[in-house]
Amino acid sequence: MRPITEGLFTEEMPPRLLGGRDRENGRIVFPCPADSRFVATPLARVGKIWSYTIQRFRPKTPPYEGPQTFVPFAVAYVELPDEVIVEARLTDVKHEDIHIGMLVEFSPSPLDPDAESSVLIPAFRPIGAAA
Amino acid sequence: MSDVCIVGIGIHRFGRTDGMSGVDQGVYATYAALADAGIKWQDIQFAYGSSDAAGNPDTMVEQLGLTGVQFINIRNGCAAGGSALFSGQMAIKSGEFDLGMAVGFDKHPRGAFNALPSEYNLPDWYGAAGYMVTTQFFATKITRYMHDYGITRTALARVAEKAFANGAKADHAWRREPLTLDDILNAPLVSDPYTKPMFCSPAEGGVALILASEKKARELGRPLIRLKAASMRTRPNGSFEVFAPSIDIQRGGTATRLAAAAAFHQAGIDPNDIAIAQLQDTEAGAEIMHMAENGFCRDGEQEQWLAEQRTHLNGKLPINTDGGCLACGEPIGASGLRQVYENVVQLRGNAGARQVAGNPKTAYSHVYGAPGVSAVTILER
């Protein structure tokens, strides 16, 4: 499976998210802007949930390209220590178990889990969750 | 410098009006405002018009009359109406004009706002992955706020309960059926922790305000409702805005805090002096966060304020006296002007069943929206 777009995560296994570090002030953002002011920088693999919600209706298409058959999904902002807070899917967790402060690790997830050739999107899962 | 006064107000009821375009609803509101001020369209020297999705406001002149009037269109996200009013106020304060109009209308398709990444300078994958959803952002924002300041879901429901109770008493509101706390808490979840009635819906409506210099207002003989402050601000570093793939760990201020501080400074008063407030409540938690961001209480105190009904019509600081966005829906171009309309009605003592007691003399309005804009007004009678 390939990433939903180039330059979102590293090619190592397991991969890390790629942020952009501002050459002028060191501020880190995600994704890395196509601007020479920012240097692509691999981000911490482990972070903690800063906030979250459950998306309970299918987002409108366009722009959403997920499966037609909708299953509610968890979205989180994950704080990567001393770097930045990034928005990503949360997988491999019961929705009622999610809480602020929960430790999670980066693990890209298919946009459509039932499709053989789904693209991968940025996602986190609880540390130690089964792949 | 002379004060700017609001001498006429008009509204086309919010909600859904099949067979009437957004422009038509703006024209309807304009005629109502002109009649309220006792003037004719030919007397209007300038207009600022706001609409997000219903076409160019200046096309209204085809119906209102081709007088050659200066008419400037404004598109400024959720602050559009506030920006029209701000601009109108500046036109009079400059001394260039002494009688003009701020008008706003909109007509959005049903369902959630349909935003595309390219409109927000975001990569396409961000929308493809399912993040271009305003309700999702609002839910993550309040989840964090509830965690930081001990706000409960019951408090969220209390805001919605009050909104529908007030909306039931407002002719121009859309949702006019009161709901119980249980109705609200047990409704289907849209994006946790929010249920459906805790969110406003995109809607339709139109509002027009006639602005005059103090001298002109005295000539017209209308009650003097003074626009003591109008401010508009954009976001500072570290704010948390809709459609953000990442945010800074170091949290910062908000556009609302900046706009509120500027308005209180202009008016020379502080939050304790305000008798009624209309605060952006696109979702129940927004009203809660905005109570603190506008300086009416400290973060976390809202839980007690709501339990004690301090923001009800008969409370210490009535908030969203016509049901706000939750009961009126949100036509983006008109929403901020509806707040000011409601404040004028209240200050004149004409609000009928929803009239705030105690002869209010000061009224506050606040809008906030994407991508981190806020506009505030303070009226005084």
PDB file of N, CA and C in Angstrom, chain A residues 2 4-5 58-69 73 89 110-113 115 118-119 121, chain B residues 117 124-132:
ATOM      1  N   ARG A   2       0.428   2.268  -0.686  1.00  0.00           N
ATOM      2  CA  ARG A   2       1.232   3.486  -0.792  1.00  0.00           C
ATOM      3  C   ARG A   2       0.579   4.609   0.013  1.00  0.00           C
ATOM      4  N   ILE A   4      -1.073   8.183   0.954  1.00  0.00           N
ATOM      5  CA  ILE A   4      -2.071   8.972   0.226  1.00  0.00           C
ATOM      6  C   ILE A   4      -1.424  10.077  -0.591  1.00  0.00           C
ATOM      7  N   THR A   5      -0.243  10.508  -0.159  1.00  0.00           N
ATOM      8  CA  THR A   5       0.531  11.469  -0.949  1.00  0.00           C
ATOM      9  C   THR A   5       1.996  11.342  -0.572  1.00  0.00           C
ATOM     10  N   ARG A  58     -20.743  10.358   7.444  1.00  0.00           N
ATOM     11  CA  ARG A  58     -19.776  10.303   6.349  1.00  0.00           C
ATOM     12  C   ARG A  58     -19.507  11.716   5.849  1.00  0.00           C
ATOM     13  N   PRO A  59     -18.250  12.172   5.873  1.00  0.00           N
ATOM     14  CA  PRO A  59     -17.946  13.506   5.345  1.00  0.00           C
ATOM     15  C   PRO A  59     -18.367  13.600   3.881  1.00  0.00           C
ATOM     16  N   LYS A  60     -18.671  14.823   3.447  1.00  0.00           N
ATOM     17  CA  LYS A  60     -19.140  15.008   2.070  1.00  0.00           C
ATOM     18  C   LYS A  60     -18.032  14.681   1.051  1.00  0.00           C
ATOM     19  N   THR A  61     -18.468  14.123  -0.084  1.00  0.00           N
ATOM     20  CA  THR A  61     -17.568  13.887  -1.223  1.00  0.00           C
ATOM     21  C   THR A  61     -18.008  14.773  -2.374  1.00  0.00           C
ATOM     22  N   PRO A  62     -17.124  15.556  -3.037  1.00  0.00           N
ATOM     23  CA  PRO A  62     -15.776  15.797  -2.584  1.00  0.00           C
ATOM     24  C   PRO A  62     -15.794  16.613  -1.292  1.00  0.00           C
ATOM     25  N   PRO A  63     -14.701  16.603  -0.565  1.00  0.00           N
ATOM     26  CA  PRO A  63     -13.363  16.080  -0.878  1.00  0.00           C
ATOM     27  C   PRO A  63     -13.105  14.665  -0.333  1.00  0.00           C
ATOM     28  N   TYR A  64     -14.005  14.116   0.534  1.00  0.00           N
ATOM     29  CA  TYR A  64     -13.708  12.837   1.190  1.00  0.00           C
ATOM     30  C   TYR A  64     -13.628  11.703   0.174  1.00  0.00           C
ATOM     31  N   GLU A  65     -12.615  10.848   0.300  1.00  0.00           N
ATOM     32  CA  GLU A  65     -12.432   9.727  -0.625  1.00  0.00           C
ATOM     33  C   GLU A  65     -12.447   8.384   0.082  1.00  0.00           C
ATOM     34  N   GLY A  66     -12.961   8.370   1.317  1.00  0.00           N
ATOM     35  CA  GLY A  66     -13.057   7.100   2.049  1.00  0.00           C
ATOM     36  C   GLY A  66     -14.172   6.242   1.478  1.00  0.00           C
ATOM     37  N   PRO A  67     -14.326   5.036   2.047  1.00  0.00           N
ATOM     38  CA  PRO A  67     -15.304   4.089   1.509  1.00  0.00           C
ATOM     39  C   PRO A  67     -16.741   4.624   1.574  1.00  0.00           C
ATOM     40  N   GLN A  68     -17.566   4.204   0.604  1.00  0.00           N
ATOM     41  CA  GLN A  68     -18.975   4.612   0.583  1.00  0.00           C
ATOM     42  C   GLN A  68     -19.708   4.104   1.823  1.00  0.00           C
ATOM     43  N   THR A  69     -19.388   2.863   2.205  1.00  0.00           N
ATOM     44  CA  THR A  69     -19.998   2.310   3.416  1.00  0.00           C
ATOM     45  C   THR A  69     -19.296   2.924   4.612  1.00  0.00           C
ATOM     46  N   PHE A  73     -15.364   6.921  12.682  1.00  0.00           N
ATOM     47  CA  PHE A  73     -13.927   6.788  12.968  1.00  0.00           C
ATOM     48  C   PHE A  73     -13.473   7.831  13.970  1.00  0.00           C
ATOM     49  N   ARG A  89      -5.838   9.969  12.287  1.00  0.00           N
ATOM     50  CA  ARG A  89      -6.792   8.945  12.708  1.00  0.00           C
ATOM     51  C   ARG A  89      -6.258   8.205  13.930  1.00  0.00           C
ATOM     52  N   PRO A 110      -4.895   2.126   6.422  1.00  0.00           N
ATOM     53  CA  PRO A 110      -5.559   2.270   5.122  1.00  0.00           C
ATOM     54  C   PRO A 110      -6.799   3.155   5.222  1.00  0.00           C
ATOM     55  N   LEU A 111      -7.003   4.015   4.235  1.00  0.00           N
ATOM     56  CA  LEU A 111      -8.198   4.861   4.212  1.00  0.00           C
ATOM     57  C   LEU A 111      -9.444   3.985   4.073  1.00  0.00           C
ATOM     58  N   ASP A 112      -9.332   2.911   3.291  1.00  0.00           N
ATOM     59  CA  ASP A 112     -10.431   1.950   3.170  1.00  0.00           C
ATOM     60  C   ASP A 112      -9.908   0.565   3.568  1.00  0.00           C
ATOM     61  N   PRO A 113     -10.152   0.144   4.814  1.00  0.00           N
ATOM     62  CA  PRO A 113      -9.574  -1.107   5.314  1.00  0.00           C
ATOM     63  C   PRO A 113     -10.001  -2.326   4.503  1.00  0.00           C
ATOM     64  N   ALA A 115     -10.410  -2.414   1.159  1.00  0.00           N
ATOM     65  CA  ALA A 115      -9.926  -2.403  -0.226  1.00  0.00           C
ATOM     66  C   ALA A 115      -8.507  -2.946  -0.262  1.00  0.00           C
ATOM     67  N   SER A 118      -5.848   0.072  -0.928  1.00  0.00           N
ATOM     68  CA  SER A 118      -6.157   1.369  -0.322  1.00  0.00           C
ATOM     69  C   SER A 118      -4.891   2.192  -0.112  1.00  0.00           C
ATOM     70  N   VAL A 119      -5.045   3.508  -0.155  1.00  0.00           N
ATOM     71  CA  VAL A 119      -3.923   4.372   0.217  1.00  0.00           C
ATOM     72  C   VAL A 119      -3.805   4.401   1.736  1.00  0.00           C
ATOM     73  N   ILE A 121      -3.119   6.517   5.236  1.00  0.00           N
ATOM     74  CA  ILE A 121      -3.194   7.862   5.800  1.00  0.00           C
ATOM     75  C   ILE A 121      -2.521   7.849   7.174  1.00  0.00           C
TER      76      ILE A 121
ATOM     77  N   PRO B 117     -10.279  21.640   0.456  1.00  0.00           N
ATOM     78  CA  PRO B 117      -8.944  22.005   0.949  1.00  0.00           C
ATOM     79  C   PRO B 117      -8.342  23.206   0.221  1.00  0.00           C
ATOM     80  N   ASP B 124      -4.747  18.433  -0.911  1.00  0.00           N
ATOM     81  CA  ASP B 124      -5.954  17.664  -1.218  1.00  0.00           C
ATOM     82  C   ASP B 124      -6.134  16.439  -0.321  1.00  0.00           C
ATOM     83  N   TRP B 125      -5.014  15.788   0.068  1.00  0.00           N
ATOM     84  CA  TRP B 125      -5.137  14.557   0.868  1.00  0.00           C
ATOM     85  C   TRP B 125      -5.868  14.817   2.182  1.00  0.00           C
ATOM     86  N   TYR B 126      -5.744  16.040   2.691  1.00  0.00           N
ATOM     87  CA  TYR B 126      -6.345  16.367   3.983  1.00  0.00           C
ATOM     88  C   TYR B 126      -7.872  16.239   3.919  1.00  0.00           C
ATOM     89  N   GLY B 127      -8.427  16.669   2.789  1.00  0.00           N
ATOM     90  CA  GLY B 127      -9.867  16.497   2.583  1.00  0.00           C
ATOM     91  C   GLY B 127     -10.225  15.062   2.249  1.00  0.00           C
ATOM     92  N   ALA B 128      -9.372  14.411   1.445  1.00  0.00           N
ATOM     93  CA  ALA B 128      -9.629  13.025   1.049  1.00  0.00           C
ATOM     94  C   ALA B 128      -9.683  12.115   2.276  1.00  0.00           C
ATOM     95  N   ALA B 129      -8.880  12.435   3.294  1.00  0.00           N
ATOM     96  CA  ALA B 129      -8.810  11.600   4.492  1.00  0.00           C
ATOM     97  C   ALA B 129      -9.971  11.857   5.455  1.00  0.00           C
ATOM     98  N   GLY B 130     -10.786  12.900   5.185  1.00  0.00           N
ATOM     99  CA  GLY B 130     -11.995  13.102   5.998  1.00  0.00           C
ATOM    100  C   GLY B 130     -11.881  14.138   7.093  1.00  0.00           C
ATOM    101  N   TYR B 131     -11.006  15.115   6.911  1.00  0.00           N
ATOM    102  CA  TYR B 131     -10.823  16.120   7.968  1.00  0.00           C
ATOM    103  C   TYR B 131     -11.442  17.480   7.660  1.00  0.00           C
ATOM    104  N   MET B 132     -11.998  17.657   6.446  1.00  0.00           N
ATOM    105  CA  MET B 132     -12.579  18.973   6.120  1.00  0.00           C
ATOM    106  C   MET B 132     -14.026  19.020   6.635  1.00  0.00           C
TER     107      MET B 132
END
